[in-house]
Amino acid sequence: MSFARAASRHPDFARELPRFVSEVRRMFTPAGALLVQIERSQNERNVDVLEEDDLLREGPAAVAECVQQFMLVKELLTAPMLGTS
């Protein structure tokens, strides 16, 4: 998730994201069951963040960005084949 977060802000990381994900896929296949567990944990955390009134915590925009990054990583890890560009 840290690499995906960096890729959303830095073009150099964005260019390397497919290669990084490809290597992670090679090392940790199949990742399906683990992704389900991570997604469940992520969703519970996001609900907790959105329900609290603490102004120092993440807001809805930060939560949405985190969800979007997770979905990108999940899609890349579960795609049958990664394309190259």
PDB file of N, CA, C and O in Angstrom:
ATOM      1  N   MET A   1       0.827  -1.184   0.000  1.00  0.00           N
ATOM      2  CA  MET A   1       0.000   0.000   0.000  1.00  0.00           C
ATOM      3  C   MET A   1       0.877   1.256   0.000  1.00  0.00           C
ATOM      4  O   MET A   1       0.511   2.238  -0.614  1.00  0.00           O
ATOM      5  N   SER A   2       2.003   1.204   0.657  1.00  0.00           N
ATOM      6  CA  SER A   2       2.903   2.359   0.687  1.00  0.00           C
ATOM      7  C   SER A   2       3.409   2.681  -0.716  1.00  0.00           C
ATOM      8  O   SER A   2       3.495   3.853  -1.096  1.00  0.00           O
ATOM      9  N   PHE A   3       3.737   1.648  -1.486  1.00  0.00           N
ATOM     10  CA  PHE A   3       4.215   1.868  -2.849  1.00  0.00           C
ATOM     11  C   PHE A   3       3.100   2.475  -3.696  1.00  0.00           C
ATOM     12  O   PHE A   3       3.336   3.390  -4.484  1.00  0.00           O
ATOM     13  N   ALA A   4       1.874   1.990  -3.538  1.00  0.00           N
ATOM     14  CA  ALA A   4       0.739   2.536  -4.291  1.00  0.00           C
ATOM     15  C   ALA A   4       0.494   3.990  -3.901  1.00  0.00           C
ATOM     16  O   ALA A   4       0.189   4.829  -4.756  1.00  0.00           O
ATOM     17  N   ARG A   5       0.619   4.301  -2.612  1.00  0.00           N
ATOM     18  CA  ARG A   5       0.437   5.684  -2.147  1.00  0.00           C
ATOM     19  C   ARG A   5       1.509   6.585  -2.780  1.00  0.00           C
ATOM     20  O   ARG A   5       1.211   7.662  -3.270  1.00  0.00           O
ATOM     21  N   ALA A   6       2.750   6.108  -2.794  1.00  0.00           N
ATOM     22  CA  ALA A   6       3.831   6.884  -3.411  1.00  0.00           C
ATOM     23  C   ALA A   6       3.594   7.033  -4.917  1.00  0.00           C
ATOM     24  O   ALA A   6       3.835   8.097  -5.489  1.00  0.00           O
ATOM     25  N   ALA A   7       3.088   5.980  -5.548  1.00  0.00           N
ATOM     26  CA  ALA A   7       2.827   6.025  -6.992  1.00  0.00           C
ATOM     27  C   ALA A   7       1.749   7.039  -7.341  1.00  0.00           C
ATOM     28  O   ALA A   7       1.772   7.621  -8.427  1.00  0.00           O
ATOM     29  N   SER A   8       0.816   7.269  -6.424  1.00  0.00           N
ATOM     30  CA  SER A   8      -0.241   8.250  -6.708  1.00  0.00           C
ATOM     31  C   SER A   8       0.281   9.677  -6.658  1.00  0.00           C
ATOM     32  O   SER A   8      -0.374  10.594  -7.148  1.00  0.00           O
ATOM     33  N   ARG A   9       1.469   9.861  -6.092  1.00  0.00           N
ATOM     34  CA  ARG A   9       2.011  11.216  -5.935  1.00  0.00           C
ATOM     35  C   ARG A   9       3.296  11.472  -6.733  1.00  0.00           C
ATOM     36  O   ARG A   9       3.674  12.612  -6.945  1.00  0.00           O
ATOM     37  N   HIS A  10       3.982  10.402  -7.132  1.00  0.00           N
ATOM     38  CA  HIS A  10       5.283  10.549  -7.784  1.00  0.00           C
ATOM     39  C   HIS A  10       5.337   9.722  -9.065  1.00  0.00           C
ATOM     40  O   HIS A  10       5.205   8.497  -9.021  1.00  0.00           O
ATOM     41  N   PRO A  11       5.551  10.370 -10.199  1.00  0.00           N
ATOM     42  CA  PRO A  11       5.570   9.664 -11.483  1.00  0.00           C
ATOM     43  C   PRO A  11       6.594   8.527 -11.553  1.00  0.00           C
ATOM     44  O   PRO A  11       6.340   7.502 -12.181  1.00  0.00           O
ATOM     45  N   ASP A  12       7.740   8.684 -10.910  1.00  0.00           N
ATOM     46  CA  ASP A  12       8.747   7.616 -10.950  1.00  0.00           C
ATOM     47  C   ASP A  12       8.217   6.340 -10.307  1.00  0.00           C
ATOM     48  O   ASP A  12       8.439   5.238 -10.811  1.00  0.00           O
ATOM     49  N   PHE A  13       7.525   6.475  -9.190  1.00  0.00           N
ATOM     50  CA  PHE A  13       6.933   5.309  -8.537  1.00  0.00           C
ATOM     51  C   PHE A  13       5.802   4.749  -9.393  1.00  0.00           C
ATOM     52  O   PHE A  13       5.630   3.534  -9.487  1.00  0.00           O
ATOM     53  N   ALA A  14       5.015   5.623 -10.006  1.00  0.00           N
ATOM     54  CA  ALA A  14       3.901   5.172 -10.853  1.00  0.00           C
ATOM     55  C   ALA A  14       4.416   4.321 -12.009  1.00  0.00           C
ATOM     56  O   ALA A  14       3.818   3.301 -12.345  1.00  0.00           O
ATOM     57  N   ARG A  15       5.528   4.719 -12.603  1.00  0.00           N
ATOM     58  CA  ARG A  15       6.095   3.938 -13.704  1.00  0.00           C
ATOM     59  C   ARG A  15       6.587   2.571 -13.230  1.00  0.00           C
ATOM     60  O   ARG A  15       6.570   1.606 -13.984  1.00  0.00           O
ATOM     61  N   GLU A  16       7.046   2.487 -12.004  1.00  0.00           N
ATOM     62  CA  GLU A  16       7.582   1.244 -11.471  1.00  0.00           C
ATOM     63  C   GLU A  16       6.523   0.340 -10.841  1.00  0.00           C
ATOM     64  O   GLU A  16       6.802  -0.820 -10.538  1.00  0.00           O
ATOM     65  N   LEU A  17       5.312   0.857 -10.630  1.00  0.00           N
ATOM     66  CA  LEU A  17       4.274   0.085  -9.945  1.00  0.00           C
ATOM     67  C   LEU A  17       3.989  -1.258 -10.622  1.00  0.00           C
ATOM     68  O   LEU A  17       3.944  -2.280  -9.927  1.00  0.00           O
ATOM     69  N   PRO A  18       3.810  -1.332 -11.936  1.00  0.00           N
ATOM     70  CA  PRO A  18       3.544  -2.651 -12.549  1.00  0.00           C
ATOM     71  C   PRO A  18       4.671  -3.653 -12.314  1.00  0.00           C
ATOM     72  O   PRO A  18       4.414  -4.825 -12.025  1.00  0.00           O
ATOM     73  N   ARG A  19       5.897  -3.213 -12.399  1.00  0.00           N
ATOM     74  CA  ARG A  19       7.026  -4.118 -12.168  1.00  0.00           C
ATOM     75  C   ARG A  19       7.063  -4.584 -10.711  1.00  0.00           C
ATOM     76  O   ARG A  19       7.303  -5.750 -10.418  1.00  0.00           O
ATOM     77  N   PHE A  20       6.799  -3.657  -9.801  1.00  0.00           N
ATOM     78  CA  PHE A  20       6.761  -3.982  -8.379  1.00  0.00           C
ATOM     79  C   PHE A  20       5.670  -5.011  -8.090  1.00  0.00           C
ATOM     80  O   PHE A  20       5.903  -6.014  -7.421  1.00  0.00           O
ATOM     81  N   VAL A  21       4.479  -4.769  -8.626  1.00  0.00           N
ATOM     82  CA  VAL A  21       3.362  -5.688  -8.410  1.00  0.00           C
ATOM     83  C   VAL A  21       3.655  -7.046  -9.028  1.00  0.00           C
ATOM     84  O   VAL A  21       3.349  -8.088  -8.443  1.00  0.00           O
ATOM     85  N   SER A  22       4.276  -7.045 -10.181  1.00  0.00           N
ATOM     86  CA  SER A  22       4.628  -8.310 -10.828  1.00  0.00           C
ATOM     87  C   SER A  22       5.545  -9.137  -9.937  1.00  0.00           C
ATOM     88  O   SER A  22       5.370 -10.350  -9.794  1.00  0.00           O
ATOM     89  N   GLU A  23       6.501  -8.499  -9.313  1.00  0.00           N
ATOM     90  CA  GLU A  23       7.417  -9.216  -8.421  1.00  0.00           C
ATOM     91  C   GLU A  23       6.688  -9.710  -7.171  1.00  0.00           C
ATOM     92  O   GLU A  23       6.909 -10.829  -6.721  1.00  0.00           O
ATOM     93  N   VAL A  24       5.800  -8.896  -6.627  1.00  0.00           N
ATOM     94  CA  VAL A  24       5.012  -9.322  -5.461  1.00  0.00           C
ATOM     95  C   VAL A  24       4.146 -10.520  -5.838  1.00  0.00           C
ATOM     96  O   VAL A  24       4.055 -11.495  -5.075  1.00  0.00           O
ATOM     97  N   ARG A  25       3.524 -10.468  -7.012  1.00  0.00           N
ATOM     98  CA  ARG A  25       2.699 -11.592  -7.476  1.00  0.00           C
ATOM     99  C   ARG A  25       3.524 -12.865  -7.586  1.00  0.00           C
ATOM    100  O   ARG A  25       3.089 -13.947  -7.225  1.00  0.00           O
ATOM    101  N   ARG A  26       4.748 -12.726  -8.093  1.00  0.00           N
ATOM    102  CA  ARG A  26       5.620 -13.895  -8.252  1.00  0.00           C
ATOM    103  C   ARG A  26       5.952 -14.504  -6.895  1.00  0.00           C
ATOM    104  O   ARG A  26       5.968 -15.719  -6.733  1.00  0.00           O
ATOM    105  N   MET A  27       6.168 -13.667  -5.899  1.00  0.00           N
ATOM    106  CA  MET A  27       6.579 -14.155  -4.581  1.00  0.00           C
ATOM    107  C   MET A  27       5.413 -14.687  -3.759  1.00  0.00           C
ATOM    108  O   MET A  27       5.592 -15.591  -2.952  1.00  0.00           O
ATOM    109  N   PHE A  28       4.221 -14.140  -3.930  1.00  0.00           N
ATOM    110  CA  PHE A  28       3.106 -14.448  -3.038  1.00  0.00           C
ATOM    111  C   PHE A  28       1.855 -14.883  -3.781  1.00  0.00           C
ATOM    112  O   PHE A  28       0.815 -14.269  -3.664  1.00  0.00           O
ATOM    113  N   THR A  29       1.918 -15.933  -4.556  1.00  0.00           N
ATOM    114  CA  THR A  29       0.724 -16.431  -5.212  1.00  0.00           C
ATOM    115  C   THR A  29       0.274 -17.708  -4.531  1.00  0.00           C
ATOM    116  O   THR A  29       1.108 -18.487  -4.091  1.00  0.00           O
ATOM    117  N   PRO A  30      -0.992 -17.996  -4.417  1.00  0.00           N
ATOM    118  CA  PRO A  30      -2.106 -17.089  -4.685  1.00  0.00           C
ATOM    119  C   PRO A  30      -2.340 -16.136  -3.506  1.00  0.00           C
ATOM    120  O   PRO A  30      -2.158 -16.506  -2.356  1.00  0.00           O
ATOM    121  N   ALA A  31      -2.728 -14.919  -3.820  1.00  0.00           N
ATOM    122  CA  ALA A  31      -2.906 -13.891  -2.798  1.00  0.00           C
ATOM    123  C   ALA A  31      -4.368 -13.677  -2.430  1.00  0.00           C
ATOM    124  O   ALA A  31      -4.675 -12.872  -1.573  1.00  0.00           O
ATOM    125  N   GLY A  32      -5.287 -14.384  -3.070  1.00  0.00           N
ATOM    126  CA  GLY A  32      -6.720 -14.169  -2.895  1.00  0.00           C
ATOM    127  C   GLY A  32      -7.206 -14.157  -1.462  1.00  0.00           C
ATOM    128  O   GLY A  32      -7.865 -13.213  -1.024  1.00  0.00           O
ATOM    129  N   ALA A  33      -6.917 -15.186  -0.695  1.00  0.00           N
ATOM    130  CA  ALA A  33      -7.418 -15.274   0.680  1.00  0.00           C
ATOM    131  C   ALA A  33      -6.856 -14.152   1.539  1.00  0.00           C
ATOM    132  O   ALA A  33      -7.569 -13.554   2.347  1.00  0.00           O
ATOM    133  N   LEU A  34      -5.595 -13.857   1.367  1.00  0.00           N
ATOM    134  CA  LEU A  34      -4.976 -12.783   2.137  1.00  0.00           C
ATOM    135  C   LEU A  34      -5.592 -11.433   1.772  1.00  0.00           C
ATOM    136  O   LEU A  34      -5.835 -10.594   2.645  1.00  0.00           O
ATOM    137  N   LEU A  35      -5.874 -11.220   0.498  1.00  0.00           N
ATOM    138  CA  LEU A  35      -6.492  -9.964   0.074  1.00  0.00           C
ATOM    139  C   LEU A  35      -7.869  -9.772   0.698  1.00  0.00           C
ATOM    140  O   LEU A  35      -8.232  -8.662   1.081  1.00  0.00           O
ATOM    141  N   VAL A  36      -8.642 -10.828   0.794  1.00  0.00           N
ATOM    142  CA  VAL A  36      -9.963 -10.743   1.422  1.00  0.00           C
ATOM    143  C   VAL A  36      -9.820 -10.302   2.877  1.00  0.00           C
ATOM    144  O   VAL A  36     -10.540  -9.430   3.356  1.00  0.00           O
ATOM    145  N   GLN A  37      -8.872 -10.898   3.576  1.00  0.00           N
ATOM    146  CA  GLN A  37      -8.633 -10.546   4.979  1.00  0.00           C
ATOM    147  C   GLN A  37      -8.171  -9.093   5.112  1.00  0.00           C
ATOM    148  O   GLN A  37      -8.651  -8.358   5.972  1.00  0.00           O
ATOM    149  N   ILE A  38      -7.250  -8.664   4.251  1.00  0.00           N
ATOM    150  CA  ILE A  38      -6.763  -7.287   4.294  1.00  0.00           C
ATOM    151  C   ILE A  38      -7.886  -6.314   3.971  1.00  0.00           C
ATOM    152  O   ILE A  38      -8.035  -5.278   4.623  1.00  0.00           O
ATOM    153  N   GLU A  39      -8.702  -6.646   2.967  1.00  0.00           N
ATOM    154  CA  GLU A  39      -9.803  -5.770   2.580  1.00  0.00           C
ATOM    155  C   GLU A  39     -10.808  -5.621   3.721  1.00  0.00           C
ATOM    156  O   GLU A  39     -11.288  -4.523   4.006  1.00  0.00           O
ATOM    157  N   ARG A  40     -11.121  -6.709   4.394  1.00  0.00           N
ATOM    158  CA  ARG A  40     -12.055  -6.659   5.526  1.00  0.00           C
ATOM    159  C   ARG A  40     -11.495  -5.754   6.629  1.00  0.00           C
ATOM    160  O   ARG A  40     -12.185  -4.890   7.157  1.00  0.00           O
ATOM    161  N   SER A  41     -10.238  -5.924   6.945  1.00  0.00           N
ATOM    162  CA  SER A  41      -9.583  -5.118   7.971  1.00  0.00           C
ATOM    163  C   SER A  41      -9.560  -3.646   7.565  1.00  0.00           C
ATOM    164  O   SER A  41      -9.824  -2.753   8.375  1.00  0.00           O
ATOM    165  N   GLN A  42      -9.258  -3.398   6.313  1.00  0.00           N
ATOM    166  CA  GLN A  42      -9.219  -2.030   5.769  1.00  0.00           C
ATOM    167  C   GLN A  42     -10.605  -1.388   5.874  1.00  0.00           C
ATOM    168  O   GLN A  42     -10.735  -0.233   6.279  1.00  0.00           O
ATOM    169  N   ASN A  43     -11.649  -2.122   5.517  1.00  0.00           N
ATOM    170  CA  ASN A  43     -13.008  -1.593   5.573  1.00  0.00           C
ATOM    171  C   ASN A  43     -13.417  -1.264   7.004  1.00  0.00           C
ATOM    172  O   ASN A  43     -14.051  -0.223   7.258  1.00  0.00           O
ATOM    173  N   GLU A  44     -13.071  -2.134   7.947  1.00  0.00           N
ATOM    174  CA  GLU A  44     -13.398  -1.872   9.354  1.00  0.00           C
ATOM    175  C   GLU A  44     -12.686  -0.617   9.841  1.00  0.00           C
ATOM    176  O   GLU A  44     -13.265   0.210  10.530  1.00  0.00           O
ATOM    177  N   ARG A  45     -11.421  -0.471   9.462  1.00  0.00           N
ATOM    178  CA  ARG A  45     -10.657   0.711   9.843  1.00  0.00           C
ATOM    179  C   ARG A  45     -11.278   1.975   9.248  1.00  0.00           C
ATOM    180  O   ARG A  45     -11.413   2.986   9.923  1.00  0.00           O
ATOM    181  N   ASN A  46     -11.678   1.904   7.983  1.00  0.00           N
ATOM    182  CA  ASN A  46     -12.268   3.069   7.329  1.00  0.00           C
ATOM    183  C   ASN A  46     -13.567   3.486   7.995  1.00  0.00           C
ATOM    184  O   ASN A  46     -13.834   4.674   8.162  1.00  0.00           O
ATOM    185  N   VAL A  47     -14.399   2.530   8.387  1.00  0.00           N
ATOM    186  CA  VAL A  47     -15.653   2.843   9.074  1.00  0.00           C
ATOM    187  C   VAL A  47     -15.349   3.513  10.401  1.00  0.00           C
ATOM    188  O   VAL A  47     -15.961   4.526  10.754  1.00  0.00           O
ATOM    189  N   ASP A  48     -14.373   2.987  11.135  1.00  0.00           N
ATOM    190  CA  ASP A  48     -13.999   3.590  12.415  1.00  0.00           C
ATOM    191  C   ASP A  48     -13.539   5.026  12.230  1.00  0.00           C
ATOM    192  O   ASP A  48     -13.908   5.910  12.998  1.00  0.00           O
ATOM    193  N   VAL A  49     -12.734   5.288  11.215  1.00  0.00           N
ATOM    194  CA  VAL A  49     -12.220   6.639  10.961  1.00  0.00           C
ATOM    195  C   VAL A  49     -13.370   7.589  10.637  1.00  0.00           C
ATOM    196  O   VAL A  49     -13.437   8.698  11.148  1.00  0.00           O
ATOM    197  N   LEU A  50     -14.296   7.145   9.799  1.00  0.00           N
ATOM    198  CA  LEU A  50     -15.396   8.012   9.378  1.00  0.00           C
ATOM    199  C   LEU A  50     -16.397   8.268  10.497  1.00  0.00           C
ATOM    200  O   LEU A  50     -17.084   9.285  10.490  1.00  0.00           O
ATOM    201  N   GLU A  51     -16.486   7.374  11.482  1.00  0.00           N
ATOM    202  CA  GLU A  51     -17.455   7.541  12.553  1.00  0.00           C
ATOM    203  C   GLU A  51     -16.935   8.422  13.687  1.00  0.00           C
ATOM    204  O   GLU A  51     -17.711   8.906  14.494  1.00  0.00           O
ATOM    205  N   GLU A  52     -15.636   8.659  13.753  1.00  0.00           N
ATOM    206  CA  GLU A  52     -15.075   9.461  14.831  1.00  0.00           C
ATOM    207  C   GLU A  52     -15.095  10.938  14.457  1.00  0.00           C
ATOM    208  O   GLU A  52     -14.984  11.304  13.299  1.00  0.00           O
ATOM    209  N   ASP A  53     -15.221  11.784  15.484  1.00  0.00           N
ATOM    210  CA  ASP A  53     -15.267  13.231  15.278  1.00  0.00           C
ATOM    211  C   ASP A  53     -13.919  13.898  15.487  1.00  0.00           C
ATOM    212  O   ASP A  53     -13.821  15.112  15.467  1.00  0.00           O
ATOM    213  N   ASP A  54     -12.880  13.133  15.697  1.00  0.00           N
ATOM    214  CA  ASP A  54     -11.549  13.666  15.950  1.00  0.00           C
ATOM    215  C   ASP A  54     -11.035  14.354  14.684  1.00  0.00           C
ATOM    216  O   ASP A  54     -10.829  13.726  13.649  1.00  0.00           O
ATOM    217  N   LEU A  55     -10.787  15.647  14.748  1.00  0.00           N
ATOM    218  CA  LEU A  55     -10.352  16.413  13.583  1.00  0.00           C
ATOM    219  C   LEU A  55      -8.933  16.067  13.148  1.00  0.00           C
ATOM    220  O   LEU A  55      -8.534  16.374  12.025  1.00  0.00           O
ATOM    221  N   LEU A  56      -8.160  15.442  14.012  1.00  0.00           N
ATOM    222  CA  LEU A  56      -6.790  15.095  13.663  1.00  0.00           C
ATOM    223  C   LEU A  56      -6.705  13.794  12.879  1.00  0.00           C
ATOM    224  O   LEU A  56      -5.678  13.456  12.326  1.00  0.00           O
ATOM    225  N   ARG A  57      -7.793  13.067  12.802  1.00  0.00           N
ATOM    226  CA  ARG A  57      -7.810  11.803  12.081  1.00  0.00           C
ATOM    227  C   ARG A  57      -8.072  12.062  10.592  1.00  0.00           C
ATOM    228  O   ARG A  57      -8.397  13.156  10.183  1.00  0.00           O
ATOM    229  N   GLU A  58      -7.935  11.031   9.834  1.00  0.00           N
ATOM    230  CA  GLU A  58      -8.172  11.138   8.393  1.00  0.00           C
ATOM    231  C   GLU A  58      -9.621  11.518   8.102  1.00  0.00           C
ATOM    232  O   GLU A  58     -10.534  11.051   8.758  1.00  0.00           O
ATOM    233  N   GLY A  59      -9.808  12.308   7.083  1.00  0.00           N
ATOM    234  CA  GLY A  59     -11.144  12.681   6.668  1.00  0.00           C
ATOM    235  C   GLY A  59     -11.638  11.769   5.562  1.00  0.00           C
ATOM    236  O   GLY A  59     -10.928  10.865   5.115  1.00  0.00           O
ATOM    237  N   PRO A  60     -12.860  11.999   5.112  1.00  0.00           N
ATOM    238  CA  PRO A  60     -13.447  11.164   4.056  1.00  0.00           C
ATOM    239  C   PRO A  60     -12.620  11.117   2.772  1.00  0.00           C
ATOM    240  O   PRO A  60     -12.531  10.071   2.127  1.00  0.00           O
ATOM    241  N   ALA A  61     -11.988  12.229   2.401  1.00  0.00           N
ATOM    242  CA  ALA A  61     -11.187  12.243   1.172  1.00  0.00           C
ATOM    243  C   ALA A  61      -9.975  11.321   1.298  1.00  0.00           C
ATOM    244  O   ALA A  61      -9.638  10.589   0.362  1.00  0.00           O
ATOM    245  N   ALA A  62      -9.331  11.330   2.472  1.00  0.00           N
ATOM    246  CA  ALA A  62      -8.172  10.463   2.690  1.00  0.00           C
ATOM    247  C   ALA A  62      -8.591   8.996   2.702  1.00  0.00           C
ATOM    248  O   ALA A  62      -7.885   8.137   2.176  1.00  0.00           O
ATOM    249  N   VAL A  63      -9.743   8.718   3.297  1.00  0.00           N
ATOM    250  CA  VAL A  63     -10.255   7.344   3.324  1.00  0.00           C
ATOM    251  C   VAL A  63     -10.564   6.878   1.901  1.00  0.00           C
ATOM    252  O   VAL A  63     -10.209   5.772   1.508  1.00  0.00           O
ATOM    253  N   ALA A  64     -11.201   7.741   1.111  1.00  0.00           N
ATOM    254  CA  ALA A  64     -11.526   7.388  -0.274  1.00  0.00           C
ATOM    255  C   ALA A  64     -10.262   7.130  -1.080  1.00  0.00           C
ATOM    256  O   ALA A  64     -10.210   6.192  -1.889  1.00  0.00           O
ATOM    257  N   GLU A  65      -9.221   7.923  -0.855  1.00  0.00           N
ATOM    258  CA  GLU A  65      -7.960   7.720  -1.568  1.00  0.00           C
ATOM    259  C   GLU A  65      -7.335   6.383  -1.177  1.00  0.00           C
ATOM    260  O   GLU A  65      -6.834   5.649  -2.030  1.00  0.00           O
ATOM    261  N   CYS A  66      -7.391   6.047   0.086  1.00  0.00           N
ATOM    262  CA  CYS A  66      -6.846   4.772   0.556  1.00  0.00           C
ATOM    263  C   CYS A  66      -7.606   3.600  -0.068  1.00  0.00           C
ATOM    264  O   CYS A  66      -7.000   2.621  -0.502  1.00  0.00           O
ATOM    265  N   VAL A  67      -8.920   3.707  -0.127  1.00  0.00           N
ATOM    266  CA  VAL A  67      -9.744   2.652  -0.739  1.00  0.00           C
ATOM    267  C   VAL A  67      -9.383   2.499  -2.211  1.00  0.00           C
ATOM    268  O   VAL A  67      -9.212   1.388  -2.710  1.00  0.00           O
ATOM    269  N   GLN A  68      -9.239   3.621  -2.906  1.00  0.00           N
ATOM    270  CA  GLN A  68      -8.903   3.591  -4.329  1.00  0.00           C
ATOM    271  C   GLN A  68      -7.536   2.922  -4.535  1.00  0.00           C
ATOM    272  O   GLN A  68      -7.373   2.097  -5.440  1.00  0.00           O
ATOM    273  N   GLN A  69      -6.563   3.245  -3.696  1.00  0.00           N
ATOM    274  CA  GLN A  69      -5.238   2.645  -3.819  1.00  0.00           C
ATOM    275  C   GLN A  69      -5.299   1.147  -3.547  1.00  0.00           C
ATOM    276  O   GLN A  69      -4.671   0.357  -4.246  1.00  0.00           O
ATOM    277  N   PHE A  70      -6.066   0.751  -2.533  1.00  0.00           N
ATOM    278  CA  PHE A  70      -6.182  -0.680  -2.239  1.00  0.00           C
ATOM    279  C   PHE A  70      -6.815  -1.408  -3.421  1.00  0.00           C
ATOM    280  O   PHE A  70      -6.364  -2.495  -3.798  1.00  0.00           O
ATOM    281  N   MET A  71      -7.852  -0.833  -4.003  1.00  0.00           N
ATOM    282  CA  MET A  71      -8.522  -1.487  -5.124  1.00  0.00           C
ATOM    283  C   MET A  71      -7.574  -1.637  -6.315  1.00  0.00           C
ATOM    284  O   MET A  71      -7.602  -2.652  -7.005  1.00  0.00           O
ATOM    285  N   LEU A  72      -6.712  -0.640  -6.544  1.00  0.00           N
ATOM    286  CA  LEU A  72      -5.729  -0.737  -7.615  1.00  0.00           C
ATOM    287  C   LEU A  72      -4.764  -1.889  -7.348  1.00  0.00           C
ATOM    288  O   LEU A  72      -4.509  -2.728  -8.219  1.00  0.00           O
ATOM    289  N   VAL A  73      -4.238  -1.955  -6.125  1.00  0.00           N
ATOM    290  CA  VAL A  73      -3.309  -3.028  -5.766  1.00  0.00           C
ATOM    291  C   VAL A  73      -4.003  -4.387  -5.880  1.00  0.00           C
ATOM    292  O   VAL A  73      -3.439  -5.337  -6.427  1.00  0.00           O
ATOM    293  N   LYS A  74      -5.239  -4.475  -5.392  1.00  0.00           N
ATOM    294  CA  LYS A  74      -5.980  -5.738  -5.466  1.00  0.00           C
ATOM    295  C   LYS A  74      -6.174  -6.163  -6.922  1.00  0.00           C
ATOM    296  O   LYS A  74      -5.968  -7.328  -7.270  1.00  0.00           O
ATOM    297  N   GLU A  75      -6.550  -5.216  -7.758  1.00  0.00           N
ATOM    298  CA  GLU A  75      -6.756  -5.527  -9.184  1.00  0.00           C
ATOM    299  C   GLU A  75      -5.455  -6.006  -9.825  1.00  0.00           C
ATOM    300  O   GLU A  75      -5.443  -6.991 -10.572  1.00  0.00           O
ATOM    301  N   LEU A  76      -4.352  -5.336  -9.522  1.00  0.00           N
ATOM    302  CA  LEU A  76      -3.070  -5.727 -10.098  1.00  0.00           C
ATOM    303  C   LEU A  76      -2.615  -7.101  -9.599  1.00  0.00           C
ATOM    304  O   LEU A  76      -2.034  -7.880 -10.354  1.00  0.00           O
ATOM    305  N   LEU A  77      -2.890  -7.392  -8.334  1.00  0.00           N
ATOM    306  CA  LEU A  77      -2.462  -8.675  -7.781  1.00  0.00           C
ATOM    307  C   LEU A  77      -3.328  -9.841  -8.246  1.00  0.00           C
ATOM    308  O   LEU A  77      -2.863 -10.984  -8.276  1.00  0.00           O
ATOM    309  N   THR A  78      -4.572  -9.582  -8.610  1.00  0.00           N
ATOM    310  CA  THR A  78      -5.470 -10.675  -8.978  1.00  0.00           C
ATOM    311  C   THR A  78      -5.713 -10.775 -10.486  1.00  0.00           C
ATOM    312  O   THR A  78      -6.354 -11.724 -10.919  1.00  0.00           O
ATOM    313  N   ALA A  79      -5.230  -9.833 -11.264  1.00  0.00           N
ATOM    314  CA  ALA A  79      -5.418  -9.890 -12.717  1.00  0.00           C
ATOM    315  C   ALA A  79      -4.731 -11.136 -13.271  1.00  0.00           C
ATOM    316  O   ALA A  79      -3.621 -11.476 -12.851  1.00  0.00           O
ATOM    317  N   PRO A  80      -5.372 -11.831 -14.197  1.00  0.00           N
ATOM    318  CA  PRO A  80      -4.755 -13.046 -14.759  1.00  0.00           C
ATOM    319  C   PRO A  80      -3.438 -12.758 -15.464  1.00  0.00           C
ATOM    320  O   PRO A  80      -2.544 -13.570 -15.476  1.00  0.00           O
ATOM    321  N   MET A  81      -3.325 -11.560 -16.066  1.00  0.00           N
ATOM    322  CA  MET A  81      -2.106 -11.216 -16.776  1.00  0.00           C
ATOM    323  C   MET A  81      -1.909  -9.710 -16.640  1.00  0.00           C
ATOM    324  O   MET A  81      -2.858  -8.944 -16.772  1.00  0.00           O
ATOM    325  N   LEU A  82      -0.683  -9.300 -16.374  1.00  0.00           N
ATOM    326  CA  LEU A  82      -0.370  -7.877 -16.315  1.00  0.00           C
ATOM    327  C   LEU A  82       0.105  -7.429 -17.674  1.00  0.00           C
ATOM    328  O   LEU A  82       0.925  -8.080 -18.297  1.00  0.00           O
ATOM    329  N   GLY A  83      -0.398  -6.285 -18.115  1.00  0.00           N
ATOM    330  CA  GLY A  83       0.075  -5.700 -19.364  1.00  0.00           C
ATOM    331  C   GLY A  83       1.316  -4.864 -19.084  1.00  0.00           C
ATOM    332  O   GLY A  83       1.640  -4.558 -17.959  1.00  0.00           O
ATOM    333  N   THR A  84       2.011  -4.511 -20.130  1.00  0.00           N
ATOM    334  CA  THR A  84       3.173  -3.638 -19.992  1.00  0.00           C
ATOM    335  C   THR A  84       2.962  -2.448 -20.894  1.00  0.00           C
ATOM    336  O   THR A  84       2.259  -2.516 -21.894  1.00  0.00           O
ATOM    337  N   SER A  85       3.580  -1.360 -20.493  1.00  0.00           N
ATOM    338  CA  SER A  85       3.473  -0.169 -21.331  1.00  0.00           C
ATOM    339  C   SER A  85       4.826   0.485 -21.489  1.00  0.00           C
ATOM    340  O   SER A  85       5.765   0.150 -20.867  1.00  0.00           O
TER     341      SER A  85
END
